[in-house]
Amino acid sequence: MVACLCIHGFTGSPAEIKPLTDYLKAHTDWDVLTPTLPGHDKLHQLRNVTYKDWLVFTESILTQLLKEDEEVYIIGFSMGGLLAGWLARHHPEVKKLVLLSTAVNYLDWEQLLKDGRKLIAEVKTGPMKESSVFNRYFGKAKEVPASSTLQFKKMVDLGRPAFEHIDIPTFIAQGGKDMVVPAEKSVAFLEEKIDAPKEIYQMPDAGHLLCLDADNELLFERVLSFLERDFQTVTS
């Protein structure tokens, strides 16, 4: 049996990767898990959680999957990509890794708020205020406890070095219009640090929320093709 652990982002929920997990469930017989990270049921609960809680929580699930399943893959979105990289680095039994909009840099909440105000000023239409990107980050920025932002930064500091030790096939996807993770810096960092077979999939017109993008079906097809591939002969 194949298991796939899918990890959402900071202040997010399984909903931001649900289209991908639904696709995997529909096209495979894999055991696809999308747990909610500690403190993410309600944002105010984040003040009682540390980055270590996220690590312990996801590692406990992964450890159980590695005991029960023949092959285990990890998919991480945004901060979930940091967690996925750290887990893969410390659990060599993991077979493949998928990184989506990986937050290898700090989230600048102050800058996000400024960008959000600018966007509202420039585009005074209902769809902008109702957009998933606006609500996902700009709308939540004021609700995130300062202590939680510090925990996110600690996760970045811990997670970044892990990518230098990744030696399993890795799929990297990034949106060209990502206003949360610097697209070029993120891809360049991962491409340089990961010394393993890898596939890089650029989505020039996509933002941060790749799994909710209009062209997400193409992304899902590429992810599934990657996870099903035999990597005895693969090029970066």
Short mmCIF file of C-alpha atoms in Angstrom, two decimals:
data_model
loop_
_atom_site.label_atom_id
_atom_site.label_comp_id
_atom_site.label_asym_id
_atom_site.label_seq_id
_atom_site.Cartn_x
_atom_site.Cartn_y
_atom_site.Cartn_z
CA MET A 1 0.00 0.00 0.00
CA VAL A 2 1.13 3.54 -0.78
CA ALA A 3 0.53 6.36 1.68
CA CYS A 4 0.75 10.07 1.01
CA LEU A 5 1.07 12.57 3.86
CA CYS A 6 -0.07 16.04 2.77
CA ILE A 7 0.79 19.04 4.95
CA HIS A 8 -0.89 22.46 4.67
CA GLY A 9 0.63 25.88 5.33
CA PHE A 10 0.98 28.35 8.18
CA THR A 11 -2.43 29.75 9.32
CA GLY A 12 -4.02 27.50 6.70
CA SER A 13 -5.98 24.26 6.68
CA PRO A 14 -6.36 21.08 4.63
CA ALA A 15 -8.80 23.03 2.42
CA GLU A 16 -5.94 24.79 0.62
CA ILE A 17 -4.63 21.46 -0.68
CA LYS A 18 -7.95 19.58 -0.80
CA PRO A 19 -8.33 19.74 -4.61
CA LEU A 20 -5.01 17.92 -4.95
CA THR A 21 -5.78 15.33 -2.28
CA ASP A 22 -9.21 14.73 -3.83
CA TYR A 23 -7.52 14.20 -7.19
CA LEU A 24 -5.08 11.69 -5.75
CA LYS A 25 -7.88 9.80 -4.03
CA ALA A 26 -9.91 9.71 -7.25
CA HIS A 27 -7.03 8.44 -9.39
CA THR A 28 -5.28 6.04 -7.01
CA ASP A 29 -6.00 3.60 -4.22
CA TRP A 30 -3.48 5.30 -1.96
CA ASP A 31 -3.99 6.21 1.66
CA VAL A 32 -4.01 10.03 1.46
CA LEU A 33 -3.85 11.89 4.77
CA THR A 34 -4.39 15.64 5.25
CA PRO A 35 -4.16 16.38 8.99
CA THR A 36 -4.77 19.81 10.51
CA LEU A 37 -1.65 21.17 12.17
CA PRO A 38 -1.84 21.96 15.91
CA GLY A 39 -3.33 25.38 16.60
CA HIS A 40 -4.86 25.73 13.14
CA ASP A 41 -8.47 24.90 13.96
CA LYS A 42 -8.85 28.52 15.09
CA LEU A 43 -6.14 31.14 14.67
CA HIS A 44 -6.27 32.38 18.25
CA GLN A 45 -5.19 28.89 19.34
CA LEU A 46 -1.87 29.40 17.60
CA ARG A 47 -0.57 31.43 20.54
CA ASN A 48 -0.40 28.20 22.57
CA VAL A 49 1.55 26.26 19.93
CA THR A 50 5.23 26.12 18.98
CA TYR A 51 7.00 24.90 15.85
CA LYS A 52 8.03 21.84 17.83
CA ASP A 53 4.36 20.89 18.17
CA TRP A 54 4.04 20.91 14.37
CA LEU A 55 7.12 18.74 14.05
CA VAL A 56 6.11 16.22 16.71
CA PHE A 57 2.57 16.01 15.33
CA THR A 58 3.55 15.38 11.70
CA GLU A 59 6.41 13.08 12.65
CA SER A 60 4.10 10.90 14.75
CA ILE A 61 1.78 10.47 11.76
CA LEU A 62 4.66 9.76 9.40
CA THR A 63 6.17 7.22 11.77
CA GLN A 64 2.90 5.31 11.86
CA LEU A 65 2.58 5.39 8.06
CA LEU A 66 6.11 4.07 7.65
CA LYS A 67 5.17 1.12 9.86
CA GLU A 68 1.98 0.32 7.99
CA ASP A 69 2.67 1.10 4.32
CA GLU A 70 5.14 -0.17 1.73
CA GLU A 71 5.86 3.27 0.29
CA VAL A 72 5.31 6.71 1.79
CA TYR A 73 5.36 10.06 -0.04
CA ILE A 74 5.14 13.53 1.48
CA ILE A 75 3.52 16.59 -0.07
CA GLY A 76 4.07 19.96 1.60
CA PHE A 77 2.51 23.31 0.78
CA SER A 78 4.08 26.62 1.90
CA MET A 79 5.24 26.07 5.51
CA GLY A 80 4.12 22.49 5.01
CA GLY A 81 6.97 22.25 2.51
CA LEU A 82 9.42 23.08 5.29
CA LEU A 83 7.90 20.39 7.49
CA ALA A 84 7.95 17.94 4.58
CA GLY A 85 11.61 18.63 3.88
CA TRP A 86 12.57 18.24 7.53
CA LEU A 87 10.67 14.95 7.78
CA ALA A 88 12.18 13.58 4.58
CA ARG A 89 15.66 14.52 5.75
CA HIS A 90 15.23 12.68 9.06
CA HIS A 91 13.29 9.70 7.71
CA PRO A 92 15.17 8.24 4.73
CA GLU A 93 12.46 5.61 4.34
CA VAL A 94 10.31 8.26 2.64
CA LYS A 95 10.40 7.57 -1.10
CA LYS A 96 9.37 10.83 -2.77
CA LEU A 97 8.83 14.48 -1.88
CA VAL A 98 6.55 17.14 -3.38
CA LEU A 99 7.12 20.81 -2.52
CA LEU A 100 4.44 23.37 -3.43
CA SER A 101 5.08 27.11 -2.94
CA THR A 102 7.57 26.21 -0.24
CA ALA A 103 8.14 29.00 2.28
CA VAL A 104 11.91 28.92 2.48
CA ASN A 105 11.85 32.61 3.46
CA TYR A 106 10.06 34.46 6.25
CA LEU A 107 6.54 35.73 5.66
CA ASP A 108 6.62 39.53 6.00
CA TRP A 109 3.19 40.22 7.47
CA GLU A 110 3.74 43.99 7.48
CA GLN A 111 4.57 43.92 3.78
CA LEU A 112 1.61 41.67 3.07
CA LEU A 113 -0.70 44.18 4.72
CA LYS A 114 0.81 47.00 2.66
CA ASP A 115 0.43 44.98 -0.52
CA GLY A 116 -3.14 44.16 0.41
CA ARG A 117 -4.06 47.81 0.91
CA LYS A 118 -2.42 48.70 -2.37
CA LEU A 119 -4.34 46.01 -4.23
CA ILE A 120 -7.63 47.15 -2.75
CA ALA A 121 -6.88 50.75 -3.73
CA GLU A 122 -6.01 49.76 -7.28
CA VAL A 123 -8.74 47.19 -7.82
CA LYS A 124 -11.92 48.32 -6.10
CA THR A 125 -14.05 45.41 -7.23
CA GLY A 126 -15.93 42.79 -5.26
CA PRO A 127 -13.95 39.84 -6.64
CA MET A 128 -10.68 41.24 -5.25
CA LYS A 129 -12.07 41.51 -1.73
CA GLU A 130 -13.61 38.07 -2.03
CA SER A 131 -10.54 36.42 -3.51
CA SER A 132 -9.03 33.42 -1.76
CA VAL A 133 -5.56 35.00 -1.80
CA PHE A 134 -6.77 38.16 -0.08
CA ASN A 135 -8.70 36.29 2.59
CA ARG A 136 -6.00 33.66 3.05
CA TYR A 137 -3.19 36.08 3.87
CA PHE A 138 -4.08 39.78 3.87
CA GLY A 139 -7.35 39.16 5.70
CA LYS A 140 -5.73 36.99 8.35
CA ALA A 141 -2.56 38.98 8.94
CA LYS A 142 -4.04 41.01 11.81
CA GLU A 143 -5.35 37.86 13.51
CA VAL A 144 -2.05 35.99 13.71
CA PRO A 145 -0.44 36.28 17.17
CA ALA A 146 3.05 37.79 17.10
CA SER A 147 4.32 34.78 19.03
CA SER A 148 3.07 32.50 16.25
CA THR A 149 4.91 34.47 13.60
CA LEU A 150 8.06 33.93 15.66
CA GLN A 151 7.36 30.17 15.67
CA PHE A 152 7.02 30.26 11.90
CA LYS A 153 10.41 31.98 11.63
CA LYS A 154 11.93 29.29 13.85
CA MET A 155 10.47 26.67 11.53
CA VAL A 156 12.09 28.43 8.55
CA ASP A 157 15.45 28.49 10.33
CA LEU A 158 15.17 24.79 11.16
CA GLY A 159 13.74 23.68 7.84
CA ARG A 160 16.01 25.44 5.34
CA PRO A 161 19.18 23.44 6.14
CA ALA A 162 17.29 20.16 5.76
CA PHE A 163 17.07 20.55 1.99
CA GLU A 164 20.82 20.13 1.65
CA HIS A 165 20.37 16.55 2.85
CA ILE A 166 17.46 15.51 0.63
CA ASP A 167 18.47 12.53 -1.52
CA ILE A 168 15.08 11.34 -2.78
CA PRO A 169 13.22 12.38 -5.95
CA THR A 170 11.65 15.78 -5.40
CA PHE A 171 8.96 17.68 -7.29
CA ILE A 172 9.06 21.48 -6.94
CA ALA A 173 6.14 23.66 -8.05
CA GLN A 174 5.99 27.43 -7.84
CA GLY A 175 3.66 30.17 -9.03
CA GLY A 176 5.19 33.09 -10.89
CA LYS A 177 2.79 35.60 -9.31
CA ASP A 178 3.20 34.38 -5.75
CA MET A 179 2.87 37.40 -3.44
CA VAL A 180 3.73 35.38 -0.34
CA VAL A 181 6.81 33.34 -1.29
CA PRO A 182 9.40 35.03 -3.56
CA ALA A 183 9.09 32.78 -6.61
CA GLU A 184 12.55 33.06 -8.12
CA LYS A 185 14.37 32.92 -4.78
CA SER A 186 12.42 29.90 -3.60
CA VAL A 187 12.98 27.84 -6.74
CA ALA A 188 16.64 28.85 -6.99
CA PHE A 189 17.25 27.91 -3.36
CA LEU A 190 15.61 24.49 -3.64
CA GLU A 191 17.21 23.74 -7.00
CA GLU A 192 20.65 24.54 -5.60
CA LYS A 193 20.33 22.82 -2.23
CA ILE A 194 18.57 19.59 -3.20
CA ASP A 195 21.16 17.25 -4.67
CA ALA A 196 18.74 14.59 -5.88
CA PRO A 197 16.61 13.82 -8.94
CA LYS A 198 14.11 16.65 -9.18
CA GLU A 199 11.42 18.06 -11.42
CA ILE A 200 10.62 21.76 -11.40
CA TYR A 201 7.19 22.85 -12.55
CA GLN A 202 6.68 26.58 -13.04
CA MET A 203 3.18 28.10 -13.18
CA PRO A 204 3.87 31.63 -14.50
CA ASP A 205 0.35 32.98 -13.98
CA ALA A 206 -0.36 31.28 -10.66
CA GLY A 207 -0.24 32.84 -7.22
CA HIS A 208 0.59 31.21 -3.91
CA LEU A 209 -2.41 28.90 -3.67
CA LEU A 210 -1.40 26.51 -6.43
CA CYS A 211 -3.99 23.86 -5.61
CA LEU A 212 -6.79 26.43 -5.99
CA ASP A 213 -5.44 27.91 -9.23
CA ALA A 214 -7.43 27.83 -12.46
CA ASP A 215 -4.80 25.55 -14.01
CA ASN A 216 -4.58 23.22 -11.03
CA GLU A 217 -5.61 20.17 -13.06
CA LEU A 218 -2.36 20.38 -15.01
CA LEU A 219 -0.43 20.60 -11.75
CA PHE A 220 -2.22 17.58 -10.33
CA GLU A 221 -1.47 15.53 -13.44
CA ARG A 222 2.21 16.39 -13.16
CA VAL A 223 2.32 15.57 -9.45
CA LEU A 224 0.66 12.19 -9.95
CA SER A 225 2.89 11.38 -12.93
CA PHE A 226 5.92 12.24 -10.80
CA LEU A 227 4.81 10.11 -7.87
CA GLU A 228 4.10 7.13 -10.10
CA ARG A 229 7.37 7.39 -12.03
CA ASP A 230 10.26 4.97 -11.89
CA PHE A 231 13.26 7.10 -10.99
CA GLN A 232 16.01 4.72 -12.05
CA THR A 233 16.53 6.98 -15.05
CA VAL A 234 15.57 10.61 -14.41
CA THR A 235 17.10 13.98 -15.19
CA SER A 236 16.87 17.14 -13.13
#
